[in-house]
XYZ file of C-alpha atoms in Angstrom:
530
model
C 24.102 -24.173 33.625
C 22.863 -20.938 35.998
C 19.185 -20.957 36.655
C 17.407 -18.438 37.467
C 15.843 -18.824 41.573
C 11.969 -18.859 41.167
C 11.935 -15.867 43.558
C 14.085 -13.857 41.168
C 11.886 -14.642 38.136
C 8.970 -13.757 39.847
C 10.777 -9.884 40.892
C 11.502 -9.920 36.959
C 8.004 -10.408 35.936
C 6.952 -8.252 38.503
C 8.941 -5.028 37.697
C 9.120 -6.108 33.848
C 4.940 -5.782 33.858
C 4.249 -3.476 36.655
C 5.546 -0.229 34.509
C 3.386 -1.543 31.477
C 0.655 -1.959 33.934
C 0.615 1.473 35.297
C 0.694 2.886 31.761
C -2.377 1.458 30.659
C -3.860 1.450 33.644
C -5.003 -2.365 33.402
C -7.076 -4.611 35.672
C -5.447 -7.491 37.544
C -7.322 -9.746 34.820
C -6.631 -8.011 31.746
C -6.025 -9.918 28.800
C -3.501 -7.045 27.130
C -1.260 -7.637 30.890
C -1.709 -11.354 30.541
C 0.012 -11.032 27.252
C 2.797 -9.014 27.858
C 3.826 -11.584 30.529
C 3.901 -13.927 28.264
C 5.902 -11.734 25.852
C 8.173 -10.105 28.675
C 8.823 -13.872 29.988
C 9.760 -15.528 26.483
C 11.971 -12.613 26.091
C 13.953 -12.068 28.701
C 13.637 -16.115 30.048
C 13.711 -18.200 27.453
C 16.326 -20.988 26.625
C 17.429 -19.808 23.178
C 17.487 -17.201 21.370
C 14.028 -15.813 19.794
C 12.776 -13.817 16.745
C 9.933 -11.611 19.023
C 9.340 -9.947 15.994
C 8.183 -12.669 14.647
C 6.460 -14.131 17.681
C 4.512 -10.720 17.900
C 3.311 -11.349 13.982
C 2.384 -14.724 14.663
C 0.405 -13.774 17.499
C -1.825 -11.358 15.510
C -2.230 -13.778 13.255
C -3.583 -16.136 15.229
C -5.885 -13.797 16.829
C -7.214 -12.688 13.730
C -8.187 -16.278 12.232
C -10.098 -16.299 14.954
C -12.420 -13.825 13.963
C -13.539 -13.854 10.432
C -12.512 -14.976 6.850
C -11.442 -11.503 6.413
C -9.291 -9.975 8.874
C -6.065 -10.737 7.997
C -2.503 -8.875 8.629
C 0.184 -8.246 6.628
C 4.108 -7.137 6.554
C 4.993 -3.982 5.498
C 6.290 -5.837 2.032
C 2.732 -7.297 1.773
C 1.048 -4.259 2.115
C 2.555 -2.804 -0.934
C 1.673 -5.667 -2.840
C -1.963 -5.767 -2.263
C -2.018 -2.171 -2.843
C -0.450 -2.410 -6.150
C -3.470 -3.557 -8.186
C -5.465 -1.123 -6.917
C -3.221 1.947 -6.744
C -0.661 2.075 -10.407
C 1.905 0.443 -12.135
C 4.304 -2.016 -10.960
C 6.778 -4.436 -11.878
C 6.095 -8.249 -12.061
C 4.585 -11.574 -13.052
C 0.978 -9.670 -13.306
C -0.839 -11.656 -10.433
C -3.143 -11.210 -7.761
C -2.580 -13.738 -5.130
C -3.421 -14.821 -1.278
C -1.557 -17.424 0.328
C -3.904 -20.633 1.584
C -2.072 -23.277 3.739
C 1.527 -22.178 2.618
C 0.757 -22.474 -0.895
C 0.252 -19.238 -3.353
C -3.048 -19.391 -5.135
C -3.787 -17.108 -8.107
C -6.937 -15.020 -7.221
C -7.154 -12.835 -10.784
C -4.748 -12.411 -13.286
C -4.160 -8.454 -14.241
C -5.595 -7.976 -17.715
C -3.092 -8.396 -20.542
C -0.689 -8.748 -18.086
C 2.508 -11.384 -18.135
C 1.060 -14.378 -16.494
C -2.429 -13.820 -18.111
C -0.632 -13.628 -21.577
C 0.764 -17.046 -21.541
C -2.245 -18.518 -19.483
C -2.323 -18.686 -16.118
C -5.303 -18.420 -14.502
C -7.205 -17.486 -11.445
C -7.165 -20.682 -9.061
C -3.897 -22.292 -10.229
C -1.468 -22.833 -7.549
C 2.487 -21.376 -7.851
C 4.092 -24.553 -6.358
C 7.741 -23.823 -7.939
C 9.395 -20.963 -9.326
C 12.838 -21.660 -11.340
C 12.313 -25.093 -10.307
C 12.471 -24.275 -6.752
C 9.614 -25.629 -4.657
C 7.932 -22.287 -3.205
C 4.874 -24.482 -1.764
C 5.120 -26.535 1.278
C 8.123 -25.692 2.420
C 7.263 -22.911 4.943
C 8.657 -20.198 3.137
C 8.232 -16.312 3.920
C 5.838 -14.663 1.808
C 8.554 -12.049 1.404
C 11.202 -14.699 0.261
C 7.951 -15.781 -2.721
C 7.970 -12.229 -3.356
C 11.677 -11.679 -4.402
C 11.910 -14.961 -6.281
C 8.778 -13.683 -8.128
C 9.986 -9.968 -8.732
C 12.414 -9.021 -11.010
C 13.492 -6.382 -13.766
C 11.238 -5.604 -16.425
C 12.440 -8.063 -19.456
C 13.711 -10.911 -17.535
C 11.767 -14.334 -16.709
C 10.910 -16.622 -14.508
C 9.600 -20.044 -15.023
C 6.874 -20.901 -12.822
C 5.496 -24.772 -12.079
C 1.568 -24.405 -11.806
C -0.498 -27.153 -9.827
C -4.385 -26.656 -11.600
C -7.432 -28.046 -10.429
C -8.119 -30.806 -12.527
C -5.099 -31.458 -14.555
C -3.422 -34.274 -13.429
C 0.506 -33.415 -14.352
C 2.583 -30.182 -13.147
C 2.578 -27.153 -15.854
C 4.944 -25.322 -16.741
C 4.608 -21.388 -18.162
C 7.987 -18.895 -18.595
C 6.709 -15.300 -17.802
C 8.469 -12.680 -19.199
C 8.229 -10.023 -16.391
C 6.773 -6.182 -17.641
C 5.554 -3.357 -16.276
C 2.054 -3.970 -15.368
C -0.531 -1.231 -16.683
C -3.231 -1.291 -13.857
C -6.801 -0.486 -15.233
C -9.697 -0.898 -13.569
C -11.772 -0.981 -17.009
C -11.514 -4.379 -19.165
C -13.036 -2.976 -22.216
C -15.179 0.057 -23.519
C -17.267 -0.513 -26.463
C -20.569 -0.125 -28.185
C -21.669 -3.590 -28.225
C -25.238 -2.960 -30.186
C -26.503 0.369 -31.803
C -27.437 2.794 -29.332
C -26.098 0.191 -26.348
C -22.796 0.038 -24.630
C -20.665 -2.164 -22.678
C -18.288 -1.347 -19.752
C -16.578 -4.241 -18.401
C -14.978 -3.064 -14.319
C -12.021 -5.177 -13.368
C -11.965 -4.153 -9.897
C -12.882 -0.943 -8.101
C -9.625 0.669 -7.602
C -8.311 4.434 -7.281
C -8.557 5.724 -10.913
C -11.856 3.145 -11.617
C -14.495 6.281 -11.536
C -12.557 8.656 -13.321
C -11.986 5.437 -16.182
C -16.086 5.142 -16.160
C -16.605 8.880 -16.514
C -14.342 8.774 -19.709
C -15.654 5.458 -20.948
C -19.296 7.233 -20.927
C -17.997 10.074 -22.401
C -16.657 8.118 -25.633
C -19.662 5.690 -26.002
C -22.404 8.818 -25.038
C -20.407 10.398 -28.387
C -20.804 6.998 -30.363
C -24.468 7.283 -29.943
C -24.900 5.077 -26.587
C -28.359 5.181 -24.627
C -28.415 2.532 -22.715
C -25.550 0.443 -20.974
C -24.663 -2.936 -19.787
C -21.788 -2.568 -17.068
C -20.566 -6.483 -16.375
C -19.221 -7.057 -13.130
C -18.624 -10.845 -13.956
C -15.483 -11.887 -12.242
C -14.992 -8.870 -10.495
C -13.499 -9.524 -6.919
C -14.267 -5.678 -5.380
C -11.775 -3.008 -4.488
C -12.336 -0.274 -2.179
C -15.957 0.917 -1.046
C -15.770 4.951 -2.354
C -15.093 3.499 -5.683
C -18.416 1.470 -5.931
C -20.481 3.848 -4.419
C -18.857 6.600 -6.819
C -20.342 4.276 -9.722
C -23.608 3.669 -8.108
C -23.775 7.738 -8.021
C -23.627 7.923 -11.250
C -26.620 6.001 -12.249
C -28.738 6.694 -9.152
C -31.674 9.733 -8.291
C -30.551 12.444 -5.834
C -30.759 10.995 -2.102
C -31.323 7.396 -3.191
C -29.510 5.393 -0.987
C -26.347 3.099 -1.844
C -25.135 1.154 0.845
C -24.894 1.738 4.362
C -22.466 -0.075 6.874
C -22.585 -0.879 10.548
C -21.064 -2.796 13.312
C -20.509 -3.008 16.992
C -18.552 -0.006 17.955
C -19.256 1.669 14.355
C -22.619 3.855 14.133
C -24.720 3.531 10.639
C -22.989 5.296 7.808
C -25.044 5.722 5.065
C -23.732 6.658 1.286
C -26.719 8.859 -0.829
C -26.524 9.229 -4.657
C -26.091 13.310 -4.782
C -28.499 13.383 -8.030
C -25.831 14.602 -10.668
C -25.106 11.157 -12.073
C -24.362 11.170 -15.830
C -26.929 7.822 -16.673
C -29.785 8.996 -15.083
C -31.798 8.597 -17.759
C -30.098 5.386 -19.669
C -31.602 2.388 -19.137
C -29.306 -0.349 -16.947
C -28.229 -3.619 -17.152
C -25.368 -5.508 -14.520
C -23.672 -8.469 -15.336
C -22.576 -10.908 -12.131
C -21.664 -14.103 -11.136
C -20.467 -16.244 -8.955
C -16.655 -14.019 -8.567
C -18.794 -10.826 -8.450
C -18.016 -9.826 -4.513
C -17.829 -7.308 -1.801
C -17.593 -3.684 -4.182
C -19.241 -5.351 -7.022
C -22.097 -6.449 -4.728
C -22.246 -2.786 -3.583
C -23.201 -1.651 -6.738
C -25.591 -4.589 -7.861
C -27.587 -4.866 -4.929
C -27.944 -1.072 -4.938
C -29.374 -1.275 -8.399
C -31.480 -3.886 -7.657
C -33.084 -2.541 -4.372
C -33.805 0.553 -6.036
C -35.221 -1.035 -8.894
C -32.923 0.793 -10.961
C -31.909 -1.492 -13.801
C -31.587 -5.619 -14.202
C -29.221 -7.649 -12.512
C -28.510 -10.684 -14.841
C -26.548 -13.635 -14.073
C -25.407 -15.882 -11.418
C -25.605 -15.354 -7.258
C -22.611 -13.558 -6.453
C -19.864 -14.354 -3.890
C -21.401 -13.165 -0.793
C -18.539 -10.794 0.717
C -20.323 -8.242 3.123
C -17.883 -7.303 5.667
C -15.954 -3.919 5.892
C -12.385 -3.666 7.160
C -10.844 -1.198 8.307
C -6.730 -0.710 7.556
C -4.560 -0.293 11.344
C -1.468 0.729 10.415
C 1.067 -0.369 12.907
C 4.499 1.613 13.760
C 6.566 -0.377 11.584
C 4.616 -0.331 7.965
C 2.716 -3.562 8.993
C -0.484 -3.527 8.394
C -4.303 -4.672 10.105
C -7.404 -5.132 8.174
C -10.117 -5.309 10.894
C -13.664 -5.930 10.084
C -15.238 -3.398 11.718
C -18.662 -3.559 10.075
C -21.296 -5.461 7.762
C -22.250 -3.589 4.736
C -26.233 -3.226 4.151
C -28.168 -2.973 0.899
C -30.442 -0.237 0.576
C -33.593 -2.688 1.524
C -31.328 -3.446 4.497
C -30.163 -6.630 3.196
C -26.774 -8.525 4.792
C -24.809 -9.742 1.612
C -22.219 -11.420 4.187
C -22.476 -15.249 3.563
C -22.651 -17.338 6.360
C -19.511 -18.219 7.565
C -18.260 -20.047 11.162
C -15.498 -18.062 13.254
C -11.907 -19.513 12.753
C -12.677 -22.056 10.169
C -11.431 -20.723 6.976
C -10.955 -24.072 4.637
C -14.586 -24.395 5.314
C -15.280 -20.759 3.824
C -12.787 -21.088 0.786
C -14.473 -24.612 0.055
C -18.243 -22.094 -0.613
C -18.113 -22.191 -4.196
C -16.871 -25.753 -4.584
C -19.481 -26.988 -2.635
C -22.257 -24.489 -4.162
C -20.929 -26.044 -7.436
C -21.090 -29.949 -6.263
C -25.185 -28.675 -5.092
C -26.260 -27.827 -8.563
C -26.030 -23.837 -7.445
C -24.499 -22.978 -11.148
C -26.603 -24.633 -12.892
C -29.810 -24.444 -11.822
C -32.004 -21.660 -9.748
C -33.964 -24.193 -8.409
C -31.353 -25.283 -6.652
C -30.643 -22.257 -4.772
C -32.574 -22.171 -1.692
C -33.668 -18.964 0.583
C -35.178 -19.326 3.941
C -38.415 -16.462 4.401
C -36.417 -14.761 7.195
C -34.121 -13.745 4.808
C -36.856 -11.778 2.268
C -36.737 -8.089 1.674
C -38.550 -6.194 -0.431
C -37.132 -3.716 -3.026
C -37.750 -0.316 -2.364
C -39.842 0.951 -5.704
C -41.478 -1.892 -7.201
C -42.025 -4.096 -3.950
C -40.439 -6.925 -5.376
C -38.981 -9.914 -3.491
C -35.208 -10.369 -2.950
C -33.161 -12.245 -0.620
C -30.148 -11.754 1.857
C -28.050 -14.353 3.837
C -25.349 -14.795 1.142
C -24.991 -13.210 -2.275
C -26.910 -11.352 -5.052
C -29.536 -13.076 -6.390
C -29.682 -11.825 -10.046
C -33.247 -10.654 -11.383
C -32.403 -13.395 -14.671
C -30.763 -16.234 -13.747
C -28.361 -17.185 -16.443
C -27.222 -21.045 -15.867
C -23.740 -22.130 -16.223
C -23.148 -24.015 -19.885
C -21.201 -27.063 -18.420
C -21.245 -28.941 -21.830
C -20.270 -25.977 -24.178
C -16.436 -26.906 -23.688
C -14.948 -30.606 -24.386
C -12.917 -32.386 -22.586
C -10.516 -31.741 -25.773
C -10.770 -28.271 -25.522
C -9.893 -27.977 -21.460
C -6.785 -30.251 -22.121
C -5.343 -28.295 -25.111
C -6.372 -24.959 -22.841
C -5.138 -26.362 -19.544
C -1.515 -27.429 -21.361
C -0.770 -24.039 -22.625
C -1.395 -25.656 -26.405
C -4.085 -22.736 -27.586
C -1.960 -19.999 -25.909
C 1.476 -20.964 -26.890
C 0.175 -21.795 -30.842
C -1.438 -18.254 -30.623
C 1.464 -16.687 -29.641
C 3.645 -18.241 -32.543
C 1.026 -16.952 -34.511
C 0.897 -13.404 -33.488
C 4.904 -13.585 -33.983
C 4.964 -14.624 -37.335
C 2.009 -12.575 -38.832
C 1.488 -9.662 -36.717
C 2.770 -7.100 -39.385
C 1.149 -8.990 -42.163
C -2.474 -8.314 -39.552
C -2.044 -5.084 -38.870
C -1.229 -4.335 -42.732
C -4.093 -6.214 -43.655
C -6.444 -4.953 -41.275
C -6.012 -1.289 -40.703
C -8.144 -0.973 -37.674
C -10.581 -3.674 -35.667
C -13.492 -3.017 -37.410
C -12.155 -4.111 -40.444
C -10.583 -7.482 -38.684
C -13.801 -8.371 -37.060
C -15.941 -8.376 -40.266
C -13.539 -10.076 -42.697
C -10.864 -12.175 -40.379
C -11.662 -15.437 -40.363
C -9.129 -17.921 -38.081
C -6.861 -19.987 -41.143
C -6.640 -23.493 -41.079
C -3.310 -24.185 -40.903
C -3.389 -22.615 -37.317
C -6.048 -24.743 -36.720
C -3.848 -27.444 -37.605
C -0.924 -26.407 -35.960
C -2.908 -26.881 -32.405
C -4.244 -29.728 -33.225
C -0.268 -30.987 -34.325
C 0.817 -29.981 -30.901
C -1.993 -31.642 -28.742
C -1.217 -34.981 -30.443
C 2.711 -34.343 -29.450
C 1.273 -34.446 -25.788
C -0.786 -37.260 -26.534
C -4.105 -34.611 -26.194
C -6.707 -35.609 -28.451
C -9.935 -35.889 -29.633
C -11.998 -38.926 -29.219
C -13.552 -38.923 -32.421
C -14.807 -36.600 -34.964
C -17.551 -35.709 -33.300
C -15.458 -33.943 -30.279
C -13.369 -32.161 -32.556
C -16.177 -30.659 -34.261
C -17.997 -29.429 -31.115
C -14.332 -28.041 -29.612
C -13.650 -25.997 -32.710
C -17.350 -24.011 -32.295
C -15.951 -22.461 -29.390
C -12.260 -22.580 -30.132
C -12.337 -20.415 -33.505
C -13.977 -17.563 -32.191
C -11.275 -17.500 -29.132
C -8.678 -17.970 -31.082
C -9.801 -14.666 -33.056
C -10.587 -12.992 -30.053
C -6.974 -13.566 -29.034
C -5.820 -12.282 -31.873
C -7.586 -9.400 -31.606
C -6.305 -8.805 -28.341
C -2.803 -8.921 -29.045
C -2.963 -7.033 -32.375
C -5.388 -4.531 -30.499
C -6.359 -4.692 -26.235
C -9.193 -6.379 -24.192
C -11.976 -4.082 -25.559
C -11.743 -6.134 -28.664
C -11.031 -9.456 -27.285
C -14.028 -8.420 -25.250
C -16.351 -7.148 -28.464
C -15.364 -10.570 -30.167
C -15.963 -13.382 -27.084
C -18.901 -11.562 -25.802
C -20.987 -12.628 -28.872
C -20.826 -16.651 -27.098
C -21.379 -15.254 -23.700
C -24.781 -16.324 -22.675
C -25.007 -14.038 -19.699
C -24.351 -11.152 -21.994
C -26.557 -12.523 -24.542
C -29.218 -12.773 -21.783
C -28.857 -8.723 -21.378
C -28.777 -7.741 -24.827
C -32.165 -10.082 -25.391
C -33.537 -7.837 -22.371
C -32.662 -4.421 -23.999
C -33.552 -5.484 -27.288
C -37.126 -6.230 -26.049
C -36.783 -10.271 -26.648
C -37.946 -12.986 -24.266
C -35.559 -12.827 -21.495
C -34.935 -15.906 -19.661
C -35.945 -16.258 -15.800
């Protein structure tokens, strides 16, 4: 074999760099020229043949896990599907997804979508799809992609690792065109009160609000509970464009800053349609980054009553790079600030993401959920809101004004095994199938369904049948009893939503939700829990 003479790879290096050099201008020492060494040398020296593309995308991927939790980059493929949920319609399984240690974890299912239709949920992990292992194996996020997509009408059969659930599941998703609404549901949810439930903050999500107030404003509305539960955030105009609407002229919404970024600052411009309504926000523990925007703005200018759980903690602004090629950077350029200057950035330490995606897990395993007591603020981190003077806290999260405790006895173990094996979804889908004409006859429109329908027992029976053919039952009488408290009324409000959308799967479910319960006790002038 012909080497190369170490004087001649030296020259190469040399006049391979020194034209680079003089284009940027670079120091002896600079860390840009030590990399394109190491580039130009792989390249142009290297025993076999190498993907440099590839090298290049590894690189800046392994710069940016250095930095934070957040900066991340993606292919040119990737960057259409993250933009998707925000942006329109689109093809597919009906997932939001990120990909943690080469396996695809389900971050939010798109509402009435495919996947959330036959339920899948947000955490489960895609480990096959068509019985071809898609986790573990070191495969592209593009290859995931195409054995995911597909024509509207045709399926795919995906295998589903979910956190506790011992064996594999199993769910065939028809793929459809996926509607993409910001707004979960739109109703009036007590006289003169309504209820807006945000998704995410995407393109179209103020224009949906503005209509949404519109219809409830003509159906009598005063006041309004907008729930953020769940809601993972979206882009930055779109909260603030909410805030604006409920905020005094010049009252400030957020501001963000950073290191080479000066202070922007984001003021209501006083000709918000609820000005005068009285204001209620619904968070928990999902609630992040835009959804934090627009609860911690309320709160700081004692605005209205956050009610709920501490949210997520996500306070860090990126910035998109597009590169040459379609690929894109998001950079974190900046933290985002309350208006009572607040940091809503958890703590987090620089290149150690498991640590960061194991937050919740371990905020659950300290009694966090469950308990306020439990949830401990250190006096450096006290602010003080910016009409009333009251305390809040920073360092991680929205501390709700009510602190609503997680219910972790109001579902049996029953219940989570005939959920988490597809048993109540697959019997309520036989059941739309067989008597959806005979519903909609019946029940001419959802007011109508909601006062009289009343879940029969033979479908009842039907998923208790099925759990037994999977050897999931109760242990005694007892169980079964408590289970079907809860499992009637989601069994109608699945109905509902298929014969009708998520407003009224919404209107119905709501009426067990204790966080929502919490707010309507607070509008309705009852004792509010602390």
């Amino acid at each position: 074999m012909k080497r190369h003479p170490l004087h001649l790879i030296i020259i190469i290096l040399i006049s391979l760099t020194s034209q680079a050099q003089y284009r940027l201008n670079m120091a002896e020492d600079s860390p840009i020229r030590k990399m394109m060494i190491a580039q130009m040398a792989i390249e142009n020296l290297y025993v076999d043949t190498v993907d440099t593309k590839k090298l290049a995308e590894d690189g800046i991927r392994a710069m940016l896990e250095k930095l934070d939790p957040h900066s991340t980059y993606a292919t040119p493929k990737e960057v259409k599907a993250m933009n998707e949920p925000l942006q329109g319609n689109f093809d597919g399984i009906g997932v939001q997804f990120n990909m943690y240690q080469d396996t695809l974890v389900i971050i939010q299912t798109i509402a009435n979508g495919p996947s959330e239709k036959v339920g899948i949920l947000a955490g489960d992990r895609i480990v096959t799809v068509n019985d071809t292992a898609i986790a573990g194996v070191k495969m592209s996020r593009e290859e995931i992609m195409k054995r995911l997509r597909g024509p509207k009408g045709t399926k795919v059969i995906l295998g589903i690792d979910r956190a506790g659930i011992k064996d594999r599941l199993s769910f065939t998703v028809t793929r459809d065109k996926i509607p993409v609404k910001s707004l979960d549901a739109i109703y009036m949810i007590r006289p003169k009160i309504g209820y807006i439930r945000i998704g995410n903050f995407g393109a179209t999500t103020h224009e949906e609000f503005l209509a949404g107030i519109r219809q409830l404003k003509k159906e009598g509305m005063k006041d309004l509970i907008i729930d953020l539960q769940d809601n993972g955030g979206g882009y930055l105009q779109a909260a603030v464009n909410i805030a604006n609407e409920l905020l005094p002229k010049d009252d400030l919404i957020v501001y963000t800053e950073g290191r080479a970024q000066q202070r922007q600052e984001f003021r209501a411009n006083g000709k918000g349609s609820l000005l005068d309504s009285r204001i209620v926000v619904l968070v928990n523990e999902f609630s992040a980054s835009a959804s934090e925007i627009v609860s911690g703005a309320i709160q700081d200018q004692d605005r209205g009553t956050v009610i709920g759980r501490r949210t997520y903690g996500k306070g860090l602004v990126q910035r998109p790079i597009d590169l040459p090629d379609g690929s894109l950077i998001r950079l974190t350029v900046a933290h985002y600030f309350t208006p009572s200057g607040r940091c809503i950035q958890k703590p987090f330490t620089k290149g150690d993401a498991k640590s960061y995606a194991q937050d919740l897990d371990n905020r659950y395993k300290h009694g966090e959920f469950t308990s306020a007591d439990s949830i401990h603020f250190a006096d450096s981190l006290k602010y003080y809101t910016l009409r009333n003077h009251r305390t809040v806290y920073g360092g991680g999260g929205i501390m709700p004004d009510f602190f609503v405790p997680l219910d972790t006895t109001a579902y049996t173990n029953y219940h989570r095994q005939l959920s988490a094996k597809s048993v109540i979804i697959n019997a309520n889908l036989k059941y739309i199938d067989h008597n959806r004409k005979q519903l909609k006859k019946l029940y001419r429109n959802f007011d109508a369904f909601n006062l009289n329908y009343e879940v029969p027992q033979e479908f009842i029976d039907d998923i208790i049948a099925e759990g037994k053919k999977i050897d999931v039952k109760p242990k005694d009488e007892e169980e079964l009893q408590r289970t079907l408290l809860h499992l009637r009324p989601q069994l109608k409000a699945l109905v509902a939503r298929d014969l009708w959308d998520m407003s009224e799967y919404f209107h119905i479910w709501n009426e067990k939700s204790d966080i929502v319960r919490c707010a309507l006790d607070f509008l309705e002038g009852k004792n509010a829990r602390q």
